[in-house]
């Protein structure tokens, strides 16, 4: 396979768990060389998230792919200089420690500029580098609650509910990879160093385009509506006769007209605007629910697809891995790990005309590349590497 579009870009990943590592993983999928810094004792805590396979998280096969693992104890007095020397060889540093922690480790943006004057740093943190909450700890669920996403999720008469996955980590990880591209572009245009300050909550806040503007226009905060969409009806999850669930969002006038024809419900056509359908939501949702409940999933999907109605099943992981479309596009792949056992994992997202994403190299063992990187990237002799190990720096 030809080199990816980020071939020649070196990323120093000084982050843990999900959002920061996801950003560097995405860059690695498209050609960047990623050197991951981990604590010598336990490494990234994500290595130990259940379920475990031979003592390592099964998910590590995906989280750690396309990276080389170098162990450095950031608490050691000599670690900052070693990280600085590695940063001098890197185009981008990705980190997600709190601002105060970076300062304490002496590897903050200003510290690393002493080693590379045109460095790009992408700093993911819970609340960002500025403002009164800058040094508060936080994880994805804290950010989701803070940004208002959790307030909107759940049934109207029930408590707020987390999404089924820590959305803030995923959204912010992708946004941080995008920020790295923006910062590299600006660095290349100006020759100046770039700092991208990405709080976990801000990409979520940006994503919910209706949340703040609606409050500004009405003075009311959008409340929980369960599976209903505040702006669209019908738009919900409906149960089929065989006990499956179907997502069916009639998001446009054309889609609504197609659905009415499939349902053979000409009396519903009178609701010929979204405003009218929202005003009669209860009636419309009940009619659609009854229609779906009268059919098994697969025959109903065939009927809807033939009519051009957007709809889809609520898939489990097993459903996804067996789905013919997933298989045809290669959205899920099998990758052999170090023990030779193939692991199922997601492929890089998207298909491109001029290049491919890649699952690349397998996830590394803890510290697997410490000697190689210190020798080949920094040019350290064997005796100096041995001394660093003896003193507990690496």
mmCIF file of C-alpha atoms in Angstrom:
data_model
loop_
_atom_site.group_PDB
_atom_site.id
_atom_site.type_symbol
_atom_site.label_atom_id
_atom_site.label_comp_id
_atom_site.label_asym_id
_atom_site.label_seq_id
_atom_site.Cartn_x
_atom_site.Cartn_y
_atom_site.Cartn_z
ATOM 1 C CA UNK A 1 0.000 0.000 0.000
ATOM 2 C CA UNK A 2 1.304 3.515 -0.795
ATOM 3 C CA UNK A 3 2.291 5.694 2.117
ATOM 4 C CA UNK A 4 -0.643 7.454 3.756
ATOM 5 C CA UNK A 5 -1.149 11.223 3.463
ATOM 6 C CA UNK A 6 0.431 11.736 6.905
ATOM 7 C CA UNK A 7 3.556 9.750 6.067
ATOM 8 C CA UNK A 8 6.556 11.636 7.437
ATOM 9 C CA UNK A 9 4.588 13.149 10.327
ATOM 10 C CA UNK A 10 5.777 11.977 13.738
ATOM 11 C CA UNK A 11 3.370 12.133 16.691
ATOM 12 C CA UNK A 12 4.474 11.908 20.315
ATOM 13 C CA UNK A 13 1.477 10.612 22.247
ATOM 14 C CA UNK A 14 1.751 11.591 25.925
ATOM 15 C CA UNK A 15 -1.839 10.749 26.820
ATOM 16 C CA UNK A 16 -3.887 8.011 28.431
ATOM 17 C CA UNK A 17 -7.262 6.271 28.223
ATOM 18 C CA UNK A 18 -9.362 7.405 25.254
ATOM 19 C CA UNK A 19 -9.677 10.907 23.787
ATOM 20 C CA UNK A 20 -5.971 11.715 23.390
ATOM 21 C CA UNK A 21 -4.993 8.186 22.327
ATOM 22 C CA UNK A 22 -7.895 8.126 19.865
ATOM 23 C CA UNK A 23 -6.605 11.320 18.247
ATOM 24 C CA UNK A 24 -3.139 9.855 17.774
ATOM 25 C CA UNK A 25 -4.640 6.548 16.573
ATOM 26 C CA UNK A 26 -6.591 8.344 13.879
ATOM 27 C CA UNK A 27 -3.430 10.102 12.715
ATOM 28 C CA UNK A 28 -1.611 6.778 12.734
ATOM 29 C CA UNK A 29 -4.283 5.130 10.595
ATOM 30 C CA UNK A 30 -3.380 7.510 7.781
ATOM 31 C CA UNK A 31 0.376 7.249 7.865
ATOM 32 C CA UNK A 32 1.691 9.178 10.866
ATOM 33 C CA UNK A 33 4.359 7.537 12.994
ATOM 34 C CA UNK A 34 3.086 7.438 16.582
ATOM 35 C CA UNK A 35 5.381 7.043 19.584
ATOM 36 C CA UNK A 36 3.360 6.448 22.732
ATOM 37 C CA UNK A 37 4.801 7.350 26.142
ATOM 38 C CA UNK A 38 3.633 5.045 28.948
ATOM 39 C CA UNK A 39 4.420 4.598 32.622
ATOM 40 C CA UNK A 40 6.944 1.775 33.091
ATOM 41 C CA UNK A 41 4.939 -0.052 35.761
ATOM 42 C CA UNK A 42 1.426 -0.373 34.324
ATOM 43 C CA UNK A 43 1.325 1.599 31.092
ATOM 44 C CA UNK A 44 -1.847 3.207 29.845
ATOM 45 C CA UNK A 45 -4.731 2.313 32.205
ATOM 46 C CA UNK A 46 -6.707 1.357 29.090
ATOM 47 C CA UNK A 47 -4.532 -1.783 28.921
ATOM 48 C CA UNK A 48 -6.387 -3.121 31.972
ATOM 49 C CA UNK A 49 -10.019 -2.415 31.076
ATOM 50 C CA UNK A 50 -12.079 -5.647 31.082
ATOM 51 C CA UNK A 51 -12.544 -7.986 29.400
ATOM 52 C CA UNK A 52 -8.936 -9.129 29.542
ATOM 53 C CA UNK A 53 -7.230 -11.502 27.134
ATOM 54 C CA UNK A 54 -3.990 -12.890 28.576
ATOM 55 C CA UNK A 55 -3.965 -10.080 31.132
ATOM 56 C CA UNK A 56 -4.440 -7.257 28.623
ATOM 57 C CA UNK A 57 -7.659 -5.484 27.655
ATOM 58 C CA UNK A 58 -9.235 -6.981 24.558
ATOM 59 C CA UNK A 59 -9.893 -3.424 23.375
ATOM 60 C CA UNK A 60 -6.164 -2.622 23.553
ATOM 61 C CA UNK A 61 -5.785 -4.386 20.200
ATOM 62 C CA UNK A 62 -7.606 -1.425 18.671
ATOM 63 C CA UNK A 63 -6.669 1.371 21.082
ATOM 64 C CA UNK A 64 -2.953 0.666 20.752
ATOM 65 C CA UNK A 65 -2.634 -0.215 17.080
ATOM 66 C CA UNK A 66 -0.280 1.786 14.845
ATOM 67 C CA UNK A 67 1.813 2.891 17.840
ATOM 68 C CA UNK A 68 5.230 2.186 19.315
ATOM 69 C CA UNK A 69 5.383 1.962 23.105
ATOM 70 C CA UNK A 70 8.160 3.735 25.003
ATOM 71 C CA UNK A 71 8.153 3.708 28.794
ATOM 72 C CA UNK A 72 9.058 6.901 30.645
ATOM 73 C CA UNK A 73 8.317 7.671 34.302
ATOM 74 C CA UNK A 74 7.151 11.275 34.036
ATOM 75 C CA UNK A 75 7.546 11.670 37.793
ATOM 76 C CA UNK A 76 11.315 11.154 37.545
ATOM 77 C CA UNK A 77 13.424 14.324 37.656
ATOM 78 C CA UNK A 78 15.179 13.429 34.398
ATOM 79 C CA UNK A 79 12.040 12.458 32.456
ATOM 80 C CA UNK A 80 11.234 15.976 31.246
ATOM 81 C CA UNK A 81 14.526 16.268 29.361
ATOM 82 C CA UNK A 82 14.011 12.893 27.722
ATOM 83 C CA UNK A 83 10.460 13.806 26.654
ATOM 84 C CA UNK A 84 11.812 17.119 25.367
ATOM 85 C CA UNK A 85 14.409 15.334 23.262
ATOM 86 C CA UNK A 86 11.703 13.120 21.800
ATOM 87 C CA UNK A 87 9.486 16.160 21.181
ATOM 88 C CA UNK A 88 12.366 17.747 19.259
ATOM 89 C CA UNK A 89 12.001 14.951 16.689
ATOM 90 C CA UNK A 90 8.187 15.117 16.542
ATOM 91 C CA UNK A 91 5.817 17.273 14.534
ATOM 92 C CA UNK A 92 2.919 16.907 16.961
ATOM 93 C CA UNK A 93 2.650 16.223 20.677
ATOM 94 C CA UNK A 94 -0.739 14.939 21.881
ATOM 95 C CA UNK A 95 -1.383 15.064 25.613
ATOM 96 C CA UNK A 96 -4.361 15.025 27.967
ATOM 97 C CA UNK A 97 -2.943 15.746 31.401
ATOM 98 C CA UNK A 98 -4.375 18.631 33.381
ATOM 99 C CA UNK A 99 -2.552 21.929 32.788
ATOM 100 C CA UNK A 100 -1.113 21.935 36.311
ATOM 101 C CA UNK A 101 0.149 18.375 35.835
ATOM 102 C CA UNK A 102 1.941 19.293 32.621
ATOM 103 C CA UNK A 103 3.602 22.183 34.414
ATOM 104 C CA UNK A 104 4.621 19.927 37.292
ATOM 105 C CA UNK A 105 6.129 17.386 34.877
ATOM 106 C CA UNK A 106 7.849 20.276 33.022
ATOM 107 C CA UNK A 107 6.477 19.112 29.666
ATOM 108 C CA UNK A 108 3.981 21.897 28.990
ATOM 109 C CA UNK A 109 3.915 23.746 25.669
ATOM 110 C CA UNK A 110 6.420 26.402 26.721
ATOM 111 C CA UNK A 111 8.745 23.740 28.146
ATOM 112 C CA UNK A 112 8.803 21.739 24.927
ATOM 113 C CA UNK A 113 9.290 24.810 22.739
ATOM 114 C CA UNK A 114 12.824 24.936 24.113
ATOM 115 C CA UNK A 115 13.417 21.698 22.201
ATOM 116 C CA UNK A 116 11.498 22.471 18.994
ATOM 117 C CA UNK A 117 10.558 26.024 18.108
ATOM 118 C CA UNK A 118 7.861 25.079 15.566
ATOM 119 C CA UNK A 119 6.210 22.389 17.666
ATOM 120 C CA UNK A 120 2.501 21.585 17.400
ATOM 121 C CA UNK A 121 0.835 20.530 20.649
ATOM 122 C CA UNK A 122 -2.729 19.246 20.888
ATOM 123 C CA UNK A 123 -3.776 19.454 24.528
ATOM 124 C CA UNK A 124 -7.011 17.660 25.416
ATOM 125 C CA UNK A 125 -8.304 18.278 28.932
ATOM 126 C CA UNK A 126 -11.645 18.250 30.712
ATOM 127 C CA UNK A 127 -12.211 22.021 30.776
ATOM 128 C CA UNK A 128 -9.399 23.547 28.721
ATOM 129 C CA UNK A 129 -6.317 25.534 29.670
ATOM 130 C CA UNK A 130 -8.137 28.765 30.561
ATOM 131 C CA UNK A 131 -11.076 29.738 32.753
ATOM 132 C CA UNK A 132 -11.825 29.063 36.416
ATOM 133 C CA UNK A 133 -12.267 25.296 35.893
ATOM 134 C CA UNK A 134 -8.999 24.762 33.990
ATOM 135 C CA UNK A 135 -7.441 22.473 36.575
ATOM 136 C CA UNK A 136 -10.540 20.531 37.569
ATOM 137 C CA UNK A 137 -10.282 16.802 36.938
ATOM 138 C CA UNK A 138 -12.806 15.290 34.584
ATOM 139 C CA UNK A 139 -13.580 12.410 32.273
ATOM 140 C CA UNK A 140 -15.985 11.920 29.385
ATOM 141 C CA UNK A 141 -19.086 11.487 31.534
ATOM 142 C CA UNK A 142 -18.302 14.690 33.441
ATOM 143 C CA UNK A 143 -17.900 16.539 30.141
ATOM 144 C CA UNK A 144 -21.134 15.113 28.742
ATOM 145 C CA UNK A 145 -23.036 16.292 31.807
ATOM 146 C CA UNK A 146 -21.342 19.691 31.780
ATOM 147 C CA UNK A 147 -22.035 20.275 28.075
ATOM 148 C CA UNK A 148 -25.748 19.491 28.482
ATOM 149 C CA UNK A 149 -25.830 16.223 26.542
ATOM 150 C CA UNK A 150 -26.754 14.184 29.621
ATOM 151 C CA UNK A 151 -29.528 16.649 30.486
ATOM 152 C CA UNK A 152 -31.108 15.892 27.103
ATOM 153 C CA UNK A 153 -30.773 12.104 27.276
ATOM 154 C CA UNK A 154 -33.450 9.898 28.858
ATOM 155 C CA UNK A 155 -37.228 9.732 29.154
ATOM 156 C CA UNK A 156 -39.237 12.866 29.957
ATOM 157 C CA UNK A 157 -40.390 11.558 33.326
ATOM 158 C CA UNK A 158 -37.109 9.888 34.241
ATOM 159 C CA UNK A 159 -33.622 10.888 35.361
ATOM 160 C CA UNK A 160 -30.889 12.013 32.961
ATOM 161 C CA UNK A 161 -29.110 9.067 31.335
ATOM 162 C CA UNK A 162 -25.631 8.555 29.953
ATOM 163 C CA UNK A 163 -25.315 7.471 26.339
ATOM 164 C CA UNK A 164 -24.251 3.839 25.876
ATOM 165 C CA UNK A 165 -20.672 4.889 25.128
ATOM 166 C CA UNK A 166 -18.577 7.790 26.522
ATOM 167 C CA UNK A 167 -19.419 10.029 23.590
ATOM 168 C CA UNK A 168 -17.172 12.881 24.733
ATOM 169 C CA UNK A 169 -14.070 10.735 24.317
ATOM 170 C CA UNK A 170 -15.007 9.739 20.790
ATOM 171 C CA UNK A 171 -16.159 13.144 19.581
ATOM 172 C CA UNK A 172 -13.260 14.986 21.203
ATOM 173 C CA UNK A 173 -10.732 12.432 19.968
ATOM 174 C CA UNK A 174 -11.896 12.999 16.399
ATOM 175 C CA UNK A 175 -11.984 16.774 16.916
ATOM 176 C CA UNK A 176 -8.463 16.678 18.364
ATOM 177 C CA UNK A 177 -7.185 14.834 15.284
ATOM 178 C CA UNK A 178 -8.872 17.510 13.155
ATOM 179 C CA UNK A 179 -7.251 20.185 15.334
ATOM 180 C CA UNK A 180 -3.852 18.582 14.756
ATOM 181 C CA UNK A 181 -4.394 18.911 11.000
ATOM 182 C CA UNK A 182 -5.411 22.561 11.364
ATOM 183 C CA UNK A 183 -2.412 23.317 13.555
ATOM 184 C CA UNK A 184 0.004 21.538 11.207
ATOM 185 C CA UNK A 185 -1.416 23.482 8.278
ATOM 186 C CA UNK A 186 -0.991 26.780 10.144
ATOM 187 C CA UNK A 187 2.518 25.816 11.289
ATOM 188 C CA UNK A 188 3.477 25.012 7.713
ATOM 189 C CA UNK A 189 2.031 28.312 6.473
ATOM 190 C CA UNK A 190 3.670 30.519 9.084
ATOM 191 C CA UNK A 191 6.578 28.560 10.526
ATOM 192 C CA UNK A 192 5.246 29.367 13.992
ATOM 193 C CA UNK A 193 4.526 26.882 16.813
ATOM 194 C CA UNK A 194 0.898 26.017 17.436
ATOM 195 C CA UNK A 195 -1.038 25.073 20.570
ATOM 196 C CA UNK A 196 -4.506 23.520 20.150
ATOM 197 C CA UNK A 197 -6.428 23.720 23.449
ATOM 198 C CA UNK A 198 -9.329 21.225 23.198
ATOM 199 C CA UNK A 199 -11.600 20.700 26.250
ATOM 200 C CA UNK A 200 -13.650 17.509 26.327
ATOM 201 C CA UNK A 201 -16.891 19.444 26.624
ATOM 202 C CA UNK A 202 -16.478 21.979 23.784
ATOM 203 C CA UNK A 203 -16.774 19.628 20.768
ATOM 204 C CA UNK A 204 -19.962 18.234 22.330
ATOM 205 C CA UNK A 205 -21.326 21.717 22.865
ATOM 206 C CA UNK A 206 -20.501 22.587 19.251
ATOM 207 C CA UNK A 207 -22.134 19.360 18.060
ATOM 208 C CA UNK A 208 -25.519 20.184 19.626
ATOM 209 C CA UNK A 209 -26.298 22.977 17.197
ATOM 210 C CA UNK A 210 -29.814 23.603 18.481
ATOM 211 C CA UNK A 211 -29.112 23.654 22.217
ATOM 212 C CA UNK A 212 -27.920 27.176 22.977
ATOM 213 C CA UNK A 213 -29.549 28.990 20.050
ATOM 214 C CA UNK A 214 -32.930 27.547 20.999
ATOM 215 C CA UNK A 215 -32.468 28.713 24.569
ATOM 216 C CA UNK A 216 -31.496 32.145 23.301
ATOM 217 C CA UNK A 217 -34.627 32.322 21.144
ATOM 218 C CA UNK A 218 -37.153 30.900 23.614
ATOM 219 C CA UNK A 219 -35.632 31.270 27.074
ATOM 220 C CA UNK A 220 -36.221 27.548 27.680
ATOM 221 C CA UNK A 221 -33.738 24.683 27.932
ATOM 222 C CA UNK A 222 -34.583 21.676 25.804
ATOM 223 C CA UNK A 223 -35.695 18.892 28.132
ATOM 224 C CA UNK A 224 -35.459 15.127 27.811
ATOM 225 C CA UNK A 225 -37.738 13.587 25.181
ATOM 226 C CA UNK A 226 -36.736 9.940 25.222
ATOM 227 C CA UNK A 227 -36.369 8.640 21.680
ATOM 228 C CA UNK A 228 -38.363 11.492 20.196
ATOM 229 C CA UNK A 229 -36.604 14.169 18.188
ATOM 230 C CA UNK A 230 -37.428 17.745 19.254
ATOM 231 C CA UNK A 231 -37.654 18.937 15.646
ATOM 232 C CA UNK A 232 -38.895 15.926 13.673
ATOM 233 C CA UNK A 233 -41.884 13.575 13.753
ATOM 234 C CA UNK A 234 -42.100 10.704 13.206
ATOM 235 C CA UNK A 235 -38.604 9.989 14.476
ATOM 236 C CA UNK A 236 -38.183 7.244 17.037
ATOM 237 C CA UNK A 237 -37.351 3.612 17.679
ATOM 238 C CA UNK A 238 -40.214 1.227 16.942
ATOM 239 C CA UNK A 239 -40.561 -2.443 17.888
ATOM 240 C CA UNK A 240 -41.296 -4.981 15.179
ATOM 241 C CA UNK A 241 -43.540 -8.028 15.427
ATOM 242 C CA UNK A 242 -40.535 -10.317 15.907
ATOM 243 C CA UNK A 243 -39.162 -8.248 18.806
ATOM 244 C CA UNK A 244 -36.464 -6.315 16.937
ATOM 245 C CA UNK A 245 -36.114 -2.545 16.995
ATOM 246 C CA UNK A 246 -36.203 -0.204 14.004
ATOM 247 C CA UNK A 247 -34.924 3.371 13.697
ATOM 248 C CA UNK A 248 -37.261 5.307 11.427
ATOM 249 C CA UNK A 249 -36.711 9.077 11.060
ATOM 250 C CA UNK A 250 -38.914 10.878 8.537
ATOM 251 C CA UNK A 251 -36.628 13.892 8.471
ATOM 252 C CA UNK A 252 -37.843 15.482 5.220
ATOM 253 C CA UNK A 253 -41.172 16.118 3.498
ATOM 254 C CA UNK A 254 -40.272 13.656 0.752
ATOM 255 C CA UNK A 255 -39.476 10.947 3.293
ATOM 256 C CA UNK A 256 -42.789 11.595 5.073
ATOM 257 C CA UNK A 257 -44.761 11.285 1.832
ATOM 258 C CA UNK A 258 -42.999 8.002 0.998
ATOM 259 C CA UNK A 259 -43.748 6.636 4.459
ATOM 260 C CA UNK A 260 -47.430 7.577 4.208
ATOM 261 C CA UNK A 261 -47.653 5.673 0.905
ATOM 262 C CA UNK A 262 -45.951 2.576 2.351
ATOM 263 C CA UNK A 263 -48.284 2.673 5.354
ATOM 264 C CA UNK A 264 -51.257 3.095 3.008
ATOM 265 C CA UNK A 265 -52.424 5.888 5.284
ATOM 266 C CA UNK A 266 -53.619 8.725 3.015
ATOM 267 C CA UNK A 267 -55.457 10.353 5.913
ATOM 268 C CA UNK A 268 -52.059 11.195 7.471
ATOM 269 C CA UNK A 269 -51.021 13.178 4.384
ATOM 270 C CA UNK A 270 -52.973 16.147 5.750
ATOM 271 C CA UNK A 271 -50.050 16.733 8.140
ATOM 272 C CA UNK A 272 -48.025 18.254 5.328
ATOM 273 C CA UNK A 273 -45.428 20.221 7.305
ATOM 274 C CA UNK A 274 -43.047 19.431 10.120
ATOM 275 C CA UNK A 275 -44.840 21.971 12.300
ATOM 276 C CA UNK A 276 -48.140 20.168 11.719
ATOM 277 C CA UNK A 277 -46.610 16.794 12.444
ATOM 278 C CA UNK A 278 -45.059 17.993 15.671
ATOM 279 C CA UNK A 279 -48.460 19.346 16.707
ATOM 280 C CA UNK A 280 -49.950 15.883 16.091
ATOM 281 C CA UNK A 281 -46.924 13.903 17.250
ATOM 282 C CA UNK A 282 -48.833 11.586 19.591
ATOM 283 C CA UNK A 283 -51.231 10.434 16.871
ATOM 284 C CA UNK A 284 -48.499 10.055 14.237
ATOM 285 C CA UNK A 285 -46.068 8.181 16.454
ATOM 286 C CA UNK A 286 -48.825 5.779 17.537
ATOM 287 C CA UNK A 287 -49.793 5.060 13.927
ATOM 288 C CA UNK A 288 -46.200 4.446 12.875
ATOM 289 C CA UNK A 289 -45.607 2.235 15.916
ATOM 290 C CA UNK A 290 -48.666 0.144 15.058
ATOM 291 C CA UNK A 291 -47.543 -0.169 11.435
ATOM 292 C CA UNK A 292 -44.071 -1.364 12.420
ATOM 293 C CA UNK A 293 -45.454 -3.725 15.060
ATOM 294 C CA UNK A 294 -47.491 -5.492 12.374
ATOM 295 C CA UNK A 295 -44.361 -6.583 10.480
ATOM 296 C CA UNK A 296 -41.256 -8.665 11.100
ATOM 297 C CA UNK A 297 -38.029 -6.740 10.723
ATOM 298 C CA UNK A 298 -36.536 -8.196 7.542
ATOM 299 C CA UNK A 299 -39.714 -8.087 5.373
ATOM 300 C CA UNK A 300 -40.403 -4.582 6.669
ATOM 301 C CA UNK A 301 -36.872 -3.438 5.812
ATOM 302 C CA UNK A 302 -37.322 -4.745 2.275
ATOM 303 C CA UNK A 303 -40.596 -2.871 1.975
ATOM 304 C CA UNK A 304 -39.134 0.384 3.276
ATOM 305 C CA UNK A 305 -35.968 0.178 1.180
ATOM 306 C CA UNK A 306 -37.993 -0.463 -1.963
ATOM 307 C CA UNK A 307 -40.091 2.621 -1.177
ATOM 308 C CA UNK A 308 -36.992 4.759 -0.556
ATOM 309 C CA UNK A 309 -37.722 5.244 3.139
ATOM 310 C CA UNK A 310 -34.677 5.743 5.383
ATOM 311 C CA UNK A 311 -34.770 3.184 8.180
ATOM 312 C CA UNK A 312 -32.445 0.712 9.821
ATOM 313 C CA UNK A 313 -32.234 -1.973 12.479
ATOM 314 C CA UNK A 314 -30.833 -1.412 15.962
ATOM 315 C CA UNK A 315 -27.807 -3.683 15.700
ATOM 316 C CA UNK A 316 -25.914 -5.578 18.337
ATOM 317 C CA UNK A 317 -22.188 -6.227 17.885
ATOM 318 C CA UNK A 318 -23.089 -9.711 16.650
ATOM 319 C CA UNK A 319 -25.489 -8.213 14.098
ATOM 320 C CA UNK A 320 -22.805 -5.830 12.842
ATOM 321 C CA UNK A 321 -20.163 -8.506 12.422
ATOM 322 C CA UNK A 322 -22.585 -10.673 10.411
ATOM 323 C CA UNK A 323 -24.033 -7.861 8.286
ATOM 324 C CA UNK A 324 -23.361 -8.219 4.528
ATOM 325 C CA UNK A 325 -22.809 -4.473 4.053
ATOM 326 C CA UNK A 326 -20.271 -4.339 6.904
ATOM 327 C CA UNK A 327 -18.504 -7.320 5.335
ATOM 328 C CA UNK A 328 -18.578 -5.882 1.815
ATOM 329 C CA UNK A 329 -17.044 -2.575 2.874
ATOM 330 C CA UNK A 330 -14.604 -4.141 5.312
ATOM 331 C CA UNK A 331 -15.875 -1.951 8.152
ATOM 332 C CA UNK A 332 -14.929 -4.719 10.602
ATOM 333 C CA UNK A 333 -11.712 -6.657 10.072
ATOM 334 C CA UNK A 334 -9.720 -9.450 11.674
ATOM 335 C CA UNK A 335 -6.194 -8.507 12.715
ATOM 336 C CA UNK A 336 -3.666 -10.992 14.083
ATOM 337 C CA UNK A 337 -2.103 -9.941 17.368
ATOM 338 C CA UNK A 338 1.326 -10.841 18.707
ATOM 339 C CA UNK A 339 0.104 -14.238 19.877
ATOM 340 C CA UNK A 340 -1.171 -14.967 16.380
ATOM 341 C CA UNK A 341 -4.801 -14.903 17.505
ATOM 342 C CA UNK A 342 -6.978 -12.816 15.179
ATOM 343 C CA UNK A 343 -8.981 -10.040 16.864
ATOM 344 C CA UNK A 344 -12.123 -8.473 15.450
ATOM 345 C CA UNK A 345 -11.921 -4.688 15.323
ATOM 346 C CA UNK A 346 -13.230 -1.714 13.424
ATOM 347 C CA UNK A 347 -11.401 -0.649 10.282
ATOM 348 C CA UNK A 348 -10.475 3.011 9.710
ATOM 349 C CA UNK A 349 -13.575 5.011 8.825
ATOM 350 C CA UNK A 350 -14.141 6.229 5.286
ATOM 351 C CA UNK A 351 -12.829 5.286 1.860
ATOM 352 C CA UNK A 352 -10.653 7.637 -0.169
ATOM 353 C CA UNK A 353 -9.757 7.743 -3.865
ATOM 354 C CA UNK A 354 -6.036 8.422 -3.443
ATOM 355 C CA UNK A 355 -5.055 6.587 -0.270
ATOM 356 C CA UNK A 356 -6.225 4.073 2.313
ATOM 357 C CA UNK A 357 -6.433 4.020 6.064
ATOM 358 C CA UNK A 358 -4.783 1.047 7.701
ATOM 359 C CA UNK A 359 -5.000 -0.948 10.892
ATOM 360 C CA UNK A 360 -1.215 -1.066 10.484
ATOM 361 C CA UNK A 361 0.963 -2.565 13.157
ATOM 362 C CA UNK A 362 -0.477 -4.533 16.053
ATOM 363 C CA UNK A 363 -0.889 -2.945 19.479
ATOM 364 C CA UNK A 364 2.486 -2.996 21.256
ATOM 365 C CA UNK A 365 3.466 -4.691 24.473
ATOM 366 C CA UNK A 366 4.318 -2.249 27.250
ATOM 367 C CA UNK A 367 7.695 -0.682 26.520
ATOM 368 C CA UNK A 368 8.245 -2.902 23.506
ATOM 369 C CA UNK A 369 9.936 -0.151 21.505
ATOM 370 C CA UNK A 370 11.775 1.744 24.237
ATOM 371 C CA UNK A 371 15.239 0.624 23.186
ATOM 372 C CA UNK A 372 14.534 0.939 19.460
ATOM 373 C CA UNK A 373 13.175 4.471 19.714
ATOM 374 C CA UNK A 374 15.866 5.762 22.067
ATOM 375 C CA UNK A 375 18.538 4.231 19.859
ATOM 376 C CA UNK A 376 17.139 4.962 16.391
ATOM 377 C CA UNK A 377 15.259 8.226 16.974
ATOM 378 C CA UNK A 378 17.492 9.884 19.586
ATOM 379 C CA UNK A 379 20.723 8.115 18.689
ATOM 380 C CA UNK A 380 21.435 7.121 22.285
ATOM 381 C CA UNK A 381 24.173 4.534 22.802
ATOM 382 C CA UNK A 382 23.362 1.265 24.584
ATOM 383 C CA UNK A 383 25.157 2.297 27.760
ATOM 384 C CA UNK A 384 23.090 5.485 28.077
ATOM 385 C CA UNK A 385 19.857 3.542 27.571
ATOM 386 C CA UNK A 386 20.991 1.060 30.214
ATOM 387 C CA UNK A 387 21.736 3.949 32.576
ATOM 388 C CA UNK A 388 18.270 5.420 32.052
ATOM 389 C CA UNK A 389 16.764 2.036 32.908
ATOM 390 C CA UNK A 390 19.007 1.615 35.941
ATOM 391 C CA UNK A 391 17.936 5.024 37.283
ATOM 392 C CA UNK A 392 14.253 4.336 36.663
ATOM 393 C CA UNK A 393 13.733 7.064 34.041
ATOM 394 C CA UNK A 394 12.490 4.511 31.495
#
